[in-house]
Short mmCIF file of C-alpha atoms in Angstrom, two decimals:
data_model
loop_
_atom_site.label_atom_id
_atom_site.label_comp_id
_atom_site.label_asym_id
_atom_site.label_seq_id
_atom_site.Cartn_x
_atom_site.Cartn_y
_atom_site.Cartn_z
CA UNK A 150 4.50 26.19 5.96
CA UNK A 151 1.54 24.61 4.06
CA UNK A 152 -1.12 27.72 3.68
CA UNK A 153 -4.51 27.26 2.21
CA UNK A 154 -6.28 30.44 0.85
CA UNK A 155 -10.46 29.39 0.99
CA UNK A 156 -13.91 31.92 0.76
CA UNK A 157 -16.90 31.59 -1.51
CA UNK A 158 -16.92 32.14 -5.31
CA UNK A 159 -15.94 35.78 -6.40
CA UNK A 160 -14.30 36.70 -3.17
CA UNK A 161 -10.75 37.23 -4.33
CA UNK A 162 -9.14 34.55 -3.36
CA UNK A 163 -7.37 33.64 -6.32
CA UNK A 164 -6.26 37.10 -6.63
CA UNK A 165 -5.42 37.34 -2.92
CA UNK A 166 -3.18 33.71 -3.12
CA UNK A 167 -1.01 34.91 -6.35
CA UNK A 168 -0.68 38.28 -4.74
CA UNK A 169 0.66 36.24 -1.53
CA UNK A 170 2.90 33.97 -3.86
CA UNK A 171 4.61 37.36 -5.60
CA UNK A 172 5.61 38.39 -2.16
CA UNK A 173 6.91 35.43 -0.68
CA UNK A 174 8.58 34.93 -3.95
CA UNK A 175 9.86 38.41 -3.45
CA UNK A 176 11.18 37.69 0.02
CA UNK A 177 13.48 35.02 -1.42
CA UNK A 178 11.16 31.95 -0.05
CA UNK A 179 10.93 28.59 -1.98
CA UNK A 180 7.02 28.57 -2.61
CA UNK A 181 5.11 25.65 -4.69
CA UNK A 182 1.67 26.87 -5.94
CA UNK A 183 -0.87 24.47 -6.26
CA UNK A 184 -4.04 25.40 -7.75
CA UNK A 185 -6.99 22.85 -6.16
CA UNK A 186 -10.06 25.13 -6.93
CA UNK A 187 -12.48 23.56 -9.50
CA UNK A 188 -11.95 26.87 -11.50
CA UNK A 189 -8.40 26.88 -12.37
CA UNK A 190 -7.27 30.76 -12.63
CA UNK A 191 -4.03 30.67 -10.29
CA UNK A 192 -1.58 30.57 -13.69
CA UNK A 193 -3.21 33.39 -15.18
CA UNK A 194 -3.45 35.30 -11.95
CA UNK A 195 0.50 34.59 -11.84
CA UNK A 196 0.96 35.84 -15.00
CA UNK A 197 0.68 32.87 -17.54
CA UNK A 198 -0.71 33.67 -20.68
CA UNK A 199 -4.12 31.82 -21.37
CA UNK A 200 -2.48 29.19 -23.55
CA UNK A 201 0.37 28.47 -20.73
CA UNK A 202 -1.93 28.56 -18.11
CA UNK A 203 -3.98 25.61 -20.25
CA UNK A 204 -1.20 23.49 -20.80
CA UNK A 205 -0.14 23.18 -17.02
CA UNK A 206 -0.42 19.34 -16.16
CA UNK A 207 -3.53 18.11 -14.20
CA UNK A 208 -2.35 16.24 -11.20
CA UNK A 209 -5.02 13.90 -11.01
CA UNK A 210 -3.80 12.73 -14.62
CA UNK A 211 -0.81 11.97 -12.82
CA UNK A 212 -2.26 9.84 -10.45
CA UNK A 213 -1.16 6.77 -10.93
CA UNK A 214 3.01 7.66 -11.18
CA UNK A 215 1.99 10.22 -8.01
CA UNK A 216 1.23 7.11 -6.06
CA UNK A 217 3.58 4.60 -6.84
CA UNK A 218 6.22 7.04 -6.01
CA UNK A 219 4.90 7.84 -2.61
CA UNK A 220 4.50 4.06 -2.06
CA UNK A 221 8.29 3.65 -2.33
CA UNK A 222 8.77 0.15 -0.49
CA UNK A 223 5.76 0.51 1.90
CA UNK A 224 5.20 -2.82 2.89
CA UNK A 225 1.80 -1.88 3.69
CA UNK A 226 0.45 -1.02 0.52
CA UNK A 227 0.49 -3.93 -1.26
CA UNK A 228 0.18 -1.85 -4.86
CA UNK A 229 -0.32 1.53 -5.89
CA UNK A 230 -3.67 0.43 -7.02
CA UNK A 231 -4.57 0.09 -3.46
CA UNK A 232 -3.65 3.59 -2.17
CA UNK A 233 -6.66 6.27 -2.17
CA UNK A 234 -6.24 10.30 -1.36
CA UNK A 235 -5.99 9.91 2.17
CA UNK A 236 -3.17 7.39 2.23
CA UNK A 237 -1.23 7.91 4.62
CA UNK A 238 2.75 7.01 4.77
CA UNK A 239 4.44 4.82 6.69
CA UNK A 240 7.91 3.12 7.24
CA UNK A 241 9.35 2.85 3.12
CA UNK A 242 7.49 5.44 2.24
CA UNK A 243 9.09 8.45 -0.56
CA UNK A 244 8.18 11.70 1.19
CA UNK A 245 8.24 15.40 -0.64
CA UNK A 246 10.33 17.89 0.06
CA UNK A 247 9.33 21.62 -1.09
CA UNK A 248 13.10 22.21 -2.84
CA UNK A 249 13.82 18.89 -4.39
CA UNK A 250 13.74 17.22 -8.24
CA UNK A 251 11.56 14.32 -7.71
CA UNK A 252 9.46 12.72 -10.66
CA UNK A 253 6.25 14.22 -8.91
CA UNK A 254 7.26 18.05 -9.15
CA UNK A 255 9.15 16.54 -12.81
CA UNK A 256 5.68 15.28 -14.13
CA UNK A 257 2.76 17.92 -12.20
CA UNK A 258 5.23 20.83 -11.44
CA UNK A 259 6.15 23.53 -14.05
CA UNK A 260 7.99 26.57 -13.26
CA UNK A 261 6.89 30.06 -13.19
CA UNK A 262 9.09 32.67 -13.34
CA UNK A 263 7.62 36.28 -11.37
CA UNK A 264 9.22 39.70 -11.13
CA UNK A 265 11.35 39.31 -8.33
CA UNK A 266 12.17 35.32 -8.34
CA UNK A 267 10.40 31.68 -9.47
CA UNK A 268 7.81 29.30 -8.03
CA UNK A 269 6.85 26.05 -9.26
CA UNK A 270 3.22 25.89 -10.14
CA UNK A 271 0.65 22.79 -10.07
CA UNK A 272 -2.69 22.27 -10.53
CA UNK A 273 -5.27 19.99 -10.18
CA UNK A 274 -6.71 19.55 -13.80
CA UNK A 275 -10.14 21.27 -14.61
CA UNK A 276 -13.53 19.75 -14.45
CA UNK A 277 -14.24 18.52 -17.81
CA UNK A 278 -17.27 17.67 -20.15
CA UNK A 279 -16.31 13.51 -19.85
CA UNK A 280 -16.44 14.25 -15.95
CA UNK A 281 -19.74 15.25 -15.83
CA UNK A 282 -22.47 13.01 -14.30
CA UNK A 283 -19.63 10.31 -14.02
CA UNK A 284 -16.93 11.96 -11.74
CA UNK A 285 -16.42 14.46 -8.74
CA UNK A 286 -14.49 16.74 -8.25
CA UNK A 287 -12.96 15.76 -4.74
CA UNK A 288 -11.37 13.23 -6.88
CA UNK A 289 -9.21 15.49 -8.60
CA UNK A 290 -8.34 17.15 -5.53
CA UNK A 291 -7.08 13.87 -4.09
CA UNK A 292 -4.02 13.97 -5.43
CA UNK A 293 -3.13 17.61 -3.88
CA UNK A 294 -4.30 15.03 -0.54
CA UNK A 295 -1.76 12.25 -1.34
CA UNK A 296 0.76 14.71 -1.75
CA UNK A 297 0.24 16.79 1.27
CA UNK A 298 -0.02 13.48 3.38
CA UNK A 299 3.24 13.10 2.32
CA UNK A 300 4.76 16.52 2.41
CA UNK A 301 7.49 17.59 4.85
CA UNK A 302 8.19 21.16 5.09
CA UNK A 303 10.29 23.41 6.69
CA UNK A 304 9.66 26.73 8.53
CA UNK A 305 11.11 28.88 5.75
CA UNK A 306 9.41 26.63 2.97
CA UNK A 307 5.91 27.41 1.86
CA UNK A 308 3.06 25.28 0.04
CA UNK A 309 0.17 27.73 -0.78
CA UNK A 310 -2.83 26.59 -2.18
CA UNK A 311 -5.99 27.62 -3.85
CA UNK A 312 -8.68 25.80 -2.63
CA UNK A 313 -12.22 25.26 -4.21
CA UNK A 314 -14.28 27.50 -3.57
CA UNK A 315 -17.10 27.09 -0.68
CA UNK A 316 -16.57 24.55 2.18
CA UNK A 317 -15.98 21.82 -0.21
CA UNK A 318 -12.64 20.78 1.50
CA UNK A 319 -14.77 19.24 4.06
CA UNK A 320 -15.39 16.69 2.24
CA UNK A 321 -11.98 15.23 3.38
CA UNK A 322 -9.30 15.75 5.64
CA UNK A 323 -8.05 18.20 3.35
CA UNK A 324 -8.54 21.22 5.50
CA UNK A 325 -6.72 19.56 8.16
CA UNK A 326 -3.40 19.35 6.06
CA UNK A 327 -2.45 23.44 6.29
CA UNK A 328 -0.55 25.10 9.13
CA UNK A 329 -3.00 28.61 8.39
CA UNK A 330 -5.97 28.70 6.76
CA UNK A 331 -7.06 32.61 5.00
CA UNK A 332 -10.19 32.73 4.59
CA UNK A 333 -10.97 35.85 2.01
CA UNK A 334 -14.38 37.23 2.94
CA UNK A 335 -16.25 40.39 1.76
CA UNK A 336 -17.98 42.39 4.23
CA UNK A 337 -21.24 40.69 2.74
CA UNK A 338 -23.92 38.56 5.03
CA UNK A 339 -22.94 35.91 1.80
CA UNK A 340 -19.04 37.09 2.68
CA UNK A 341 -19.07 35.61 6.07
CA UNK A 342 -21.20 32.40 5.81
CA UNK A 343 -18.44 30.61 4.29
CA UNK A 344 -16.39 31.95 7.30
CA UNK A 345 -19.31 30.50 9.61
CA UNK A 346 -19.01 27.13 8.25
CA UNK A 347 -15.12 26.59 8.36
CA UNK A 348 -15.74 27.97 12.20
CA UNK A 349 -17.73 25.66 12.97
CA UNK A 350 -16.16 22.58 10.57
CA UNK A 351 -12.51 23.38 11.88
CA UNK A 352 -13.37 24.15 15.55
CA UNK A 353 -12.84 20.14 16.52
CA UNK A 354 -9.71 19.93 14.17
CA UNK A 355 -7.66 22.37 16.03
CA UNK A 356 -7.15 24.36 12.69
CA UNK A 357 -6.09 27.82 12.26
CA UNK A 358 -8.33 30.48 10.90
CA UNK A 359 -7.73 33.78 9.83
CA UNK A 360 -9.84 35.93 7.88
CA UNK A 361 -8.51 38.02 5.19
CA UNK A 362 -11.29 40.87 4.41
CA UNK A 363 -11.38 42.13 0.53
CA UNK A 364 -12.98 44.77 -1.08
CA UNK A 365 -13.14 46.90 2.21
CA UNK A 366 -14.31 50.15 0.84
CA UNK A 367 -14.58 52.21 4.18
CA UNK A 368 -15.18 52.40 7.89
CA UNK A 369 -18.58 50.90 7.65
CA UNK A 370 -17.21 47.85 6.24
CA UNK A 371 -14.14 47.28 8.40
CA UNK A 372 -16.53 47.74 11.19
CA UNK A 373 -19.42 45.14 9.81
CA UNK A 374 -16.55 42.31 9.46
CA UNK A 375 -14.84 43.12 12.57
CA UNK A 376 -18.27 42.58 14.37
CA UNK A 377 -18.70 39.57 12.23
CA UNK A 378 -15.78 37.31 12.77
CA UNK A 379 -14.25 38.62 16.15
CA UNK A 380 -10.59 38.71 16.88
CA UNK A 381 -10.47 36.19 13.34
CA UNK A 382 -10.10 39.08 11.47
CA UNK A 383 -6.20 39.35 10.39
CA UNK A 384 -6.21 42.18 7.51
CA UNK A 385 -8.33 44.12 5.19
CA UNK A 386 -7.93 44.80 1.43
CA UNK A 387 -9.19 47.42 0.05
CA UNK A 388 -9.20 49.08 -4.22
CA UNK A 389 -6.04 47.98 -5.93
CA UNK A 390 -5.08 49.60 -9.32
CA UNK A 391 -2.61 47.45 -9.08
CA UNK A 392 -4.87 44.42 -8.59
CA UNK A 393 -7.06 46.27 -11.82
CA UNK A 394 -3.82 46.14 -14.53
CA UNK A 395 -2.99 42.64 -13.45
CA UNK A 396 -6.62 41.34 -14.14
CA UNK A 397 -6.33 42.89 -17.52
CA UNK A 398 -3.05 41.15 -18.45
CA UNK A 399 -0.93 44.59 -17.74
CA UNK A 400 0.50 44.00 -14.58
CA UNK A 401 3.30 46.80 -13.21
CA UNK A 402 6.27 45.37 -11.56
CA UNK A 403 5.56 43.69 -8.12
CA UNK A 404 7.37 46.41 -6.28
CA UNK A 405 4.80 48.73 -7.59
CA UNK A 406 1.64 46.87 -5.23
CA UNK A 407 0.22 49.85 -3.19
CA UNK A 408 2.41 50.11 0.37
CA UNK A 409 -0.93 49.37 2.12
CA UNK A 410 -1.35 46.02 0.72
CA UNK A 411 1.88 45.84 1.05
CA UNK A 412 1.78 45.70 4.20
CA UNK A 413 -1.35 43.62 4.47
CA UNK A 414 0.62 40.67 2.64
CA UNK A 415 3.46 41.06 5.28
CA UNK A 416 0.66 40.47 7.85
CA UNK A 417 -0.14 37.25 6.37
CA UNK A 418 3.14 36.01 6.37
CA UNK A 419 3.79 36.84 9.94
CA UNK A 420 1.07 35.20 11.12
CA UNK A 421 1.88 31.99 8.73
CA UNK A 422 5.03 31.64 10.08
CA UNK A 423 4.52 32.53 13.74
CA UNK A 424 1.98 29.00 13.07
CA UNK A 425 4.86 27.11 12.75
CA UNK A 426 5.30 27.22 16.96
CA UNK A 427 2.01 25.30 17.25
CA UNK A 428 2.84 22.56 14.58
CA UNK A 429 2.22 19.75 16.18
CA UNK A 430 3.00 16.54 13.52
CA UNK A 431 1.60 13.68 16.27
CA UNK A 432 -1.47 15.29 15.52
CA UNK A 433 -1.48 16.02 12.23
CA UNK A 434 -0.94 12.45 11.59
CA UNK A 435 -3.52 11.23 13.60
CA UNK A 436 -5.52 13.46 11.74
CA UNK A 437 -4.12 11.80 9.47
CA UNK A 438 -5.28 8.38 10.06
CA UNK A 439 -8.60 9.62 11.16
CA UNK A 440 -9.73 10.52 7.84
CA UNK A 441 -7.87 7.48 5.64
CA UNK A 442 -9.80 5.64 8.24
CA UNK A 443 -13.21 7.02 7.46
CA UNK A 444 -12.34 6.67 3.83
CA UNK A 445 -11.95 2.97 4.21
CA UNK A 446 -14.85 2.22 5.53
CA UNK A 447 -17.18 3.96 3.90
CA UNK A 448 -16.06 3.58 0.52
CA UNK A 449 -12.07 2.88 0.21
CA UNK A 450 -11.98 -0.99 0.84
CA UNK A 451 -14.76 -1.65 -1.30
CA UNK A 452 -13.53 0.03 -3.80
CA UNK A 453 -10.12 -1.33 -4.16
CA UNK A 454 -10.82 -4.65 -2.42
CA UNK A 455 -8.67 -4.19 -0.10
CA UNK A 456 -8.50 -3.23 4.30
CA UNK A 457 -7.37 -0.13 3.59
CA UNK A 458 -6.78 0.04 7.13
CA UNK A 459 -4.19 -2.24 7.14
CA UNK A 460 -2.17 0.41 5.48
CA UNK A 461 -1.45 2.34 8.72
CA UNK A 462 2.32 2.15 10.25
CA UNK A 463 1.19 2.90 13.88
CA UNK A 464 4.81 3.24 14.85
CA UNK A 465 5.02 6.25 12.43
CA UNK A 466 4.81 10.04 12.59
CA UNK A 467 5.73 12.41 9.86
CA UNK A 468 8.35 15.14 11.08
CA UNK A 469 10.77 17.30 9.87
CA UNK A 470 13.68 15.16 10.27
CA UNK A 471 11.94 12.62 8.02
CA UNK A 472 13.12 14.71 5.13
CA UNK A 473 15.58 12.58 2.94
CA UNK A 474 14.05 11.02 0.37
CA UNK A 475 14.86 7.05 -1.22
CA UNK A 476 16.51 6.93 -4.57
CA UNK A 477 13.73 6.35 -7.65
#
């Protein structure tokens, strides 16, 4: 299941997706981590040590070996040069699988081990001093795009990502690539606009939203976000000392979380995987197209020269069964 964990700056969504990773990587699940927020704190929220978490490779550095993988013999894309982030694949196209060695995961992937099992980790690449006033930021994020374009995943496989905070995913199709979408809110007027916008963004798009309230202190608040986002709301949070030693660098064994968040983790899960019923891979590759179509036109063809649009296979739909991958 590909999960995407969004809400505004500060609302604990980093902390929320690593706590999420430590128990599916408790329950025994394959999970790759993938940090796309422009703020990259998902390795030291999973433990790294600042140094570790530094030297995790930037995916968008990758870029270039991301792409002519994926190409594979495509005889659409004419050269890697011509693919952009919303490429998507066709007949001859390499396709990711969450549990495979592929030189992607071997270049952009690095594996983290947790208390009770290990993840593989990747992440986007900070925003840099040589980006500014000459680069933006959805650019890094399009290679988490590529990659999730041509991701095939299983029910019992999960692909949880950190997104940037805001509704900067709207910017591309990229909020259309998730099977459940958390959106962490506090029980703030500023909590829920973020939840507001994704509402109203993701309400032609068919995606699912589920709101994940944090810092829920007492009745008051539980009753301000229920009257704010409806039925949306999933699960509350509420004080973690747990949550407290981890942010410090001390974090107690996993097993140690408080029952009640616990609990409010299993929640999330549940309703991740009972997603998987609606999936619904026609449309999420017409989606697909949609968006690399968009891209072409208003920007993508001029910029590599190219009809972008001629890449589309229109006999093509990413599924399951599509998992085997060419030989490099």
């Amino acid at each position: 299941m590909k999960i995407a964990f969004v809400g505004k700056g500060g609302s604990g969504k980093t902390t929320l997706s690593s706590l999420f990773i430590r128990h599916l990587a408790a329950n025994e699940a394959p999970v790759v981590a993938v940090d796309a927020d422009i703020n990259q704190h998902l390795g030291a929220a999973l433990g790294l040590p600042d140094e570790d978490a530094a030297a995790l490779p930037a995916m968008g550095a990758h870029l270039p070996l991301i792409k002519e993988y994926l190409r594979g013999s495509n005889p659409r894309i004419v050269s890697a040069d011509t693919m952009i982030k919303t490429t998507p694949p066709g007949e001859g196209s390499r396709l990711l699988r969450v549990r495979e060695e592929n030189p992607v995961y071997e270049a952009c992937a690095r594996t983290v081990s947790l208390d009770d099992g290990d993840i593989r980790l990747m992440a986007t690449g900070p925003f840099t001093e040589s980006d500014l006033g000459v680069s933006c930021y959805h650019s890094k994020v399009g290679a988490v795009e590529l990659c999730l374009n041509h991701l095939v995943d299983g029910a019992d496989e999960y692909v949880v990502v950190d997104m940037t905070a805001g509704s900067d995913s709207f910017a591309s199709g990229l909020f259309t690539r998730f099977d459940m979408t958390f959106l962490v809110a506090e029980p703030t007027r500023k909590g829920v606009s973020v939840y507001r916008q994704y509402k109203e963004y993701a309400r032609d798009f068919g995606v699912a939203l589920k709101v994940v309230g944090n810092k829920v202190q007492g009745q008051d608040d539980l009753d301000f976000l229920r009257a704010e986002v409806g039925d949306d709301l999933l699960v509350t949070v509420g004080h973690s000392d747990w949550v407290r030693a981890m942010e410090k660098g001390r974090p107690p064994r996993f097993e140690l979380l408080e029952a009640d968040n616990r609990m409010s983790l299993q929640a999330l899960q549940d309703a991740a995987d009972d997603s998987y019923a609606d999936r619904d891979w026609d449309r999420y590759t017409r989606q697909m197209v949609h968006f690399h179509l968009r891209n072409a036109e208003s920007w993508g063809n001029a910029k590599t020269g190219a009809d972008l649009a001629a890449q589309v296979d229109p006999d093509f739909v990413l599924a399951e069964s599509l998992g085997v991958v060419q030989p490099v």
